[in-house]
XYZ file of N, CA, C and O in Angstrom:
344
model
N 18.109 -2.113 -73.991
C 18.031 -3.507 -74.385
C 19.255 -3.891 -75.204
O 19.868 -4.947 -75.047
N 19.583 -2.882 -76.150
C 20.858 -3.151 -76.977
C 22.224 -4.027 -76.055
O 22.775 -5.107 -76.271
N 22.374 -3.211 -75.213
C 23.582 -3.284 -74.328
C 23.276 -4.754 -73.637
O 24.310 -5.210 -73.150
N 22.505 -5.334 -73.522
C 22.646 -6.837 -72.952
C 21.918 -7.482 -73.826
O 20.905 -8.121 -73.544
N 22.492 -7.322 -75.149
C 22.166 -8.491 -76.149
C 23.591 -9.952 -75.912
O 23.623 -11.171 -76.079
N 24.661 -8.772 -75.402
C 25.606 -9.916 -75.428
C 25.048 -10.777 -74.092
O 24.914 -11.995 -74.212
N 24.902 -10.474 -73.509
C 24.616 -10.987 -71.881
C 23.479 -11.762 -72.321
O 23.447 -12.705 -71.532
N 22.578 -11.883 -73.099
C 21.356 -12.877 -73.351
C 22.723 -13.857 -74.652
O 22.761 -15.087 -74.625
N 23.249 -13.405 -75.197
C 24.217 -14.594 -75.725
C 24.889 -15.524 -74.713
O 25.012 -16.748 -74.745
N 25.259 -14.697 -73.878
C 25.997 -15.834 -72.876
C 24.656 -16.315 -71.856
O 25.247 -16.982 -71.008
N 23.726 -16.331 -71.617
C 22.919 -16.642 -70.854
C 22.880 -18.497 -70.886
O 22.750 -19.123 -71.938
N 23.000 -19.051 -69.728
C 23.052 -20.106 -69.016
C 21.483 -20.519 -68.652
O 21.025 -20.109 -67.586
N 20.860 -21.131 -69.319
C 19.876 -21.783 -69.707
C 19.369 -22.268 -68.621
O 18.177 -21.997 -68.480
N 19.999 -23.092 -67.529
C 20.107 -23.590 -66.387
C 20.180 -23.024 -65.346
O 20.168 -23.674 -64.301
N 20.272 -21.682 -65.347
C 20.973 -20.760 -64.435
C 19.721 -20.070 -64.067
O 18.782 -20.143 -64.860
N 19.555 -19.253 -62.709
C 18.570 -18.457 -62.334
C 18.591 -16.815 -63.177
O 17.772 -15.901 -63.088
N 19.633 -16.891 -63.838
C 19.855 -15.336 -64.571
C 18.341 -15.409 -65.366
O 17.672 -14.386 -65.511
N 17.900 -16.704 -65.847
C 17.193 -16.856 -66.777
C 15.728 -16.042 -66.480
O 15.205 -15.384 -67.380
N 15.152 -16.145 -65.205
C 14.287 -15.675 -64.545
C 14.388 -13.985 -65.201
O 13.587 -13.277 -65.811
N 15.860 -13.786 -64.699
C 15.988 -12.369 -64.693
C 15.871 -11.961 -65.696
O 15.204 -10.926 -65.717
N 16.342 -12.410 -66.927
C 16.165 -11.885 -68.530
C 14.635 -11.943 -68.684
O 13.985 -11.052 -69.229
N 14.113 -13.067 -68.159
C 12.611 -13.123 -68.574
C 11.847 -11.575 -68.151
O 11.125 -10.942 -68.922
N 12.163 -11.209 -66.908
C 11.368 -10.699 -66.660
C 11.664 -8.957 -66.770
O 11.002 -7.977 -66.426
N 13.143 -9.153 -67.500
C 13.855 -7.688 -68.224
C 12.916 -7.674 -69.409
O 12.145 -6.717 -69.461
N 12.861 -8.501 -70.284
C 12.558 -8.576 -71.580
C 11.092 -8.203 -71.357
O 10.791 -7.013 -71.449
N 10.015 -9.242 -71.029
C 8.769 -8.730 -70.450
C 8.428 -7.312 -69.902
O 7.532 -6.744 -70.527
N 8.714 -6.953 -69.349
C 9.059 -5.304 -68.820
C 9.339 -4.713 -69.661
O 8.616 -3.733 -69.841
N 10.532 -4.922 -70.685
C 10.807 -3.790 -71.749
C 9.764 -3.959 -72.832
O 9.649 -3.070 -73.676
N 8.790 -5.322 -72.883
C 7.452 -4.903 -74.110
C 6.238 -4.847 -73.419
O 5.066 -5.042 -73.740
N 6.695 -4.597 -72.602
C 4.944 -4.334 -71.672
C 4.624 -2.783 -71.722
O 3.538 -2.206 -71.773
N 6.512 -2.071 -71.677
C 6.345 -0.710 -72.058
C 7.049 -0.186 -73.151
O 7.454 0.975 -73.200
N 7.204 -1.046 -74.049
C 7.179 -0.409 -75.591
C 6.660 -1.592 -76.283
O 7.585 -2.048 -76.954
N 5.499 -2.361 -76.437
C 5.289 -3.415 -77.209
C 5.227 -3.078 -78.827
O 4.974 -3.965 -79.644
N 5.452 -1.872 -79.162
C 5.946 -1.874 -80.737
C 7.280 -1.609 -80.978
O 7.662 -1.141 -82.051
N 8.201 -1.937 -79.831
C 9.542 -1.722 -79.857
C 9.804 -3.259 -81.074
O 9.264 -4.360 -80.962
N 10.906 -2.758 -82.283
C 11.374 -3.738 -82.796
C 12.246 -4.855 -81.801
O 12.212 -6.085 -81.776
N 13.120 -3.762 -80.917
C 14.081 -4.445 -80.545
C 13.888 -5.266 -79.656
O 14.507 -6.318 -79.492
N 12.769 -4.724 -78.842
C 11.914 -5.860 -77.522
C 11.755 -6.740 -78.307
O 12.538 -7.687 -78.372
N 10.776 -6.627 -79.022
C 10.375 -8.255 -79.746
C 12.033 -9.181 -80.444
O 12.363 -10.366 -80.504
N 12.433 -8.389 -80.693
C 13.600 -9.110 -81.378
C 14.561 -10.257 -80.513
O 15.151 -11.292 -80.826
N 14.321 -9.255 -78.905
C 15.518 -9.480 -78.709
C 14.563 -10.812 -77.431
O 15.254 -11.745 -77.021
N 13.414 -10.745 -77.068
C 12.436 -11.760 -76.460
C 12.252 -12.665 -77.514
O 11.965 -13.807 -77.156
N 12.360 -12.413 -78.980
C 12.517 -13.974 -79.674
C 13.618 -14.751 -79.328
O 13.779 -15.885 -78.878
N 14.357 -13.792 -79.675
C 16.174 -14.489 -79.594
C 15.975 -15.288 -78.142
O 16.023 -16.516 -78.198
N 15.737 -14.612 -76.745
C 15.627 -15.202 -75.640
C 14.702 -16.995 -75.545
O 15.043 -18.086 -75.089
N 13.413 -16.469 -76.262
C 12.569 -17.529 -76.525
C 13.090 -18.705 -76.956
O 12.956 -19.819 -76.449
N 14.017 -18.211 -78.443
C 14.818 -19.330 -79.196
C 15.602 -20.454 -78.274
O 15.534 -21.681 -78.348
N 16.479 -19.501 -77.253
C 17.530 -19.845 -76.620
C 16.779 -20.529 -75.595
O 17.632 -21.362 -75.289
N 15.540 -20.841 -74.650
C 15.582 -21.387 -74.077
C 14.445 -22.769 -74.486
O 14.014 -23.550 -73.639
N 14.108 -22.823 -75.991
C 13.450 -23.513 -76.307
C 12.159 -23.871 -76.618
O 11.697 -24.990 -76.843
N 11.321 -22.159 -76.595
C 10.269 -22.339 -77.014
C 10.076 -21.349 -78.701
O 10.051 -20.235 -79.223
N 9.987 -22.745 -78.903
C 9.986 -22.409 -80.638
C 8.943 -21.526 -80.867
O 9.110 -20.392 -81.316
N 7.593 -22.133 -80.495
C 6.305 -21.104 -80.854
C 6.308 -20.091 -80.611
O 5.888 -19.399 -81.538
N 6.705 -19.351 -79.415
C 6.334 -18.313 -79.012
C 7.530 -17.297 -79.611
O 7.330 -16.091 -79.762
N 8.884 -17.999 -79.952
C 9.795 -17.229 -80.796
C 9.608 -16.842 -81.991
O 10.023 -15.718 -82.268
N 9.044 -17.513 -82.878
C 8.330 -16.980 -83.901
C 7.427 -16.209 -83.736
O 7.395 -15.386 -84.650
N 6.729 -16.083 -83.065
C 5.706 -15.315 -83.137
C 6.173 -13.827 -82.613
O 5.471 -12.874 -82.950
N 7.240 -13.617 -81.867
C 7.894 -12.423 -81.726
C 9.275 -11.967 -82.544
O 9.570 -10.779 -82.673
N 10.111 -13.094 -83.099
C 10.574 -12.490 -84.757
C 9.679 -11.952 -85.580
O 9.997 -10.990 -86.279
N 8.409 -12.500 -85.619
C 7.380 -12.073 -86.932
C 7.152 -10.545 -86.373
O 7.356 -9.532 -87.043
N 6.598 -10.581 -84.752
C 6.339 -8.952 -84.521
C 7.225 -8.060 -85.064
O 6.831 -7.215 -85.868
N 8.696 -8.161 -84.634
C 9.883 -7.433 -84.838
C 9.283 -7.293 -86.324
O 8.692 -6.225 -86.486
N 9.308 -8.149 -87.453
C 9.496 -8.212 -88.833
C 8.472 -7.091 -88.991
O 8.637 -5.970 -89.471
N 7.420 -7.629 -88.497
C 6.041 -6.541 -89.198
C 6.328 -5.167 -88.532
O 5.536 -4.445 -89.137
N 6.906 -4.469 -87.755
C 7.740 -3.415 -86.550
C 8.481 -2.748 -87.698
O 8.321 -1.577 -88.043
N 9.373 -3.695 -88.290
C 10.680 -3.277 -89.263
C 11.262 -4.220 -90.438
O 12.426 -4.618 -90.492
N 9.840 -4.617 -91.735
C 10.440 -5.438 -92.401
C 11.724 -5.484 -93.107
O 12.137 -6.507 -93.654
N 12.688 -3.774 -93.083
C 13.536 -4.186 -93.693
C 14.728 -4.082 -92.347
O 15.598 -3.221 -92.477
N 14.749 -4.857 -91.222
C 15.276 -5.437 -90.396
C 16.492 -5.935 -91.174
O 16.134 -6.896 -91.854
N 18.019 -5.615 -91.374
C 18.675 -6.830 -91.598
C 18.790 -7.744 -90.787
O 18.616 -8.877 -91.236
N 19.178 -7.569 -89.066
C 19.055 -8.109 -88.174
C 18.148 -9.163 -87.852
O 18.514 -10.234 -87.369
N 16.971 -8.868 -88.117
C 15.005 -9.550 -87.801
C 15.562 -10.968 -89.339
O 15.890 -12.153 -89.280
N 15.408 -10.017 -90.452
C 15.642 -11.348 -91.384
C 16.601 -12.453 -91.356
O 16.361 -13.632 -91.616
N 17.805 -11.889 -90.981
C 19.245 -12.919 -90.592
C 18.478 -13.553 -89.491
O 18.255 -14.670 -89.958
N 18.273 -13.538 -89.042
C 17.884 -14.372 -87.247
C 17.318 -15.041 -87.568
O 17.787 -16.159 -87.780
N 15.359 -14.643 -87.905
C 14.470 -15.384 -88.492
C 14.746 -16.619 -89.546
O 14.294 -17.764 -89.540
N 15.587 -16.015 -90.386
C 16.045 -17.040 -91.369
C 17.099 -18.311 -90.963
O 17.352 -19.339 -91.592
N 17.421 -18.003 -90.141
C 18.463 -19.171 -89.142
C 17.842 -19.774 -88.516
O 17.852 -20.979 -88.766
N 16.811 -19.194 -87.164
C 15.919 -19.535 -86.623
C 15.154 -20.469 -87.810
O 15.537 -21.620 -87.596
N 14.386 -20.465 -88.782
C 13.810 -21.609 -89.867
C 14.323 -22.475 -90.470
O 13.767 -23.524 -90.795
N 15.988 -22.019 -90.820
C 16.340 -23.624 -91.146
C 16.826 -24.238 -90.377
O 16.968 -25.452 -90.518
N 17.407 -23.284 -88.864
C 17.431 -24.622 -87.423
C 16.040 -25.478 -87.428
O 16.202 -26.698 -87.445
N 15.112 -25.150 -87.420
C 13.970 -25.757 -87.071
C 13.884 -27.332 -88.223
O 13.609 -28.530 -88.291
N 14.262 -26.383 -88.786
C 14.036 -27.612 -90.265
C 15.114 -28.524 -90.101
O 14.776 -29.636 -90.508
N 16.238 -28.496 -89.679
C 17.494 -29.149 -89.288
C 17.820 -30.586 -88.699
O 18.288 -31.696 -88.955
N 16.950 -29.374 -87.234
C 16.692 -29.505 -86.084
C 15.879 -31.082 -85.753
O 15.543 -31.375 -84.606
C-alpha cells in the first residue's frame, strides 16, 4: 500500500483509475482490516474523492490502530480544519 500512496496523490477524480484504487484499497482492508495503513490510506482516498463521512470514520480507525500516528494526526488534523474552511 505504501508504494502507491503517491499514485492515490495524483489520482484523477474523474478518471476510471478511481474504480481501481477503490477496489485496491477495499481488498487491502478486507484482508488486514486492523492494518493502520489500509485505513489511513482509504481515508486519504475517501477525502480525495469527497466523501467526508466515511473519511473520518477511517482516519479515526487508523488513529485508534496507532494513536501515536504522526502521519494519522497531521492528515486528520488538516482533514478538520479543511472541513471547517471548507
Amino acid at each position: 500500500i505504501q508504494n502507491n500512496t503517491n499514485k492515490l496523490d495524483k489520482l484523477d477524480v474523474n478518471s476510471y483509475d478511481i474504480f481501481e484504487a477503490k477496489n485496491y484499497l477495499e481488498r487491502a482492508l478486507e484482508q488486514k482490516p486492523n492494518s493502520e495503513v489500509a485505513n489511513f490510506e482509504y481515508a486519504k482516498f475517501l477525502e480525495r474523492i469527497g466523501n467526508e463521512t466515511l473519511a473520518e470514520k477511517y482516519y479515526l480507525n487508523s488513529l485508534i490502530i496507532n494513536a501515536n500516528s504522526t502521519n494519522g494526526l497531521k492528515a486528520y488534523a488538516n482533514f478538520l480544519m479543511q472541513r471547517d474552511v471548507g
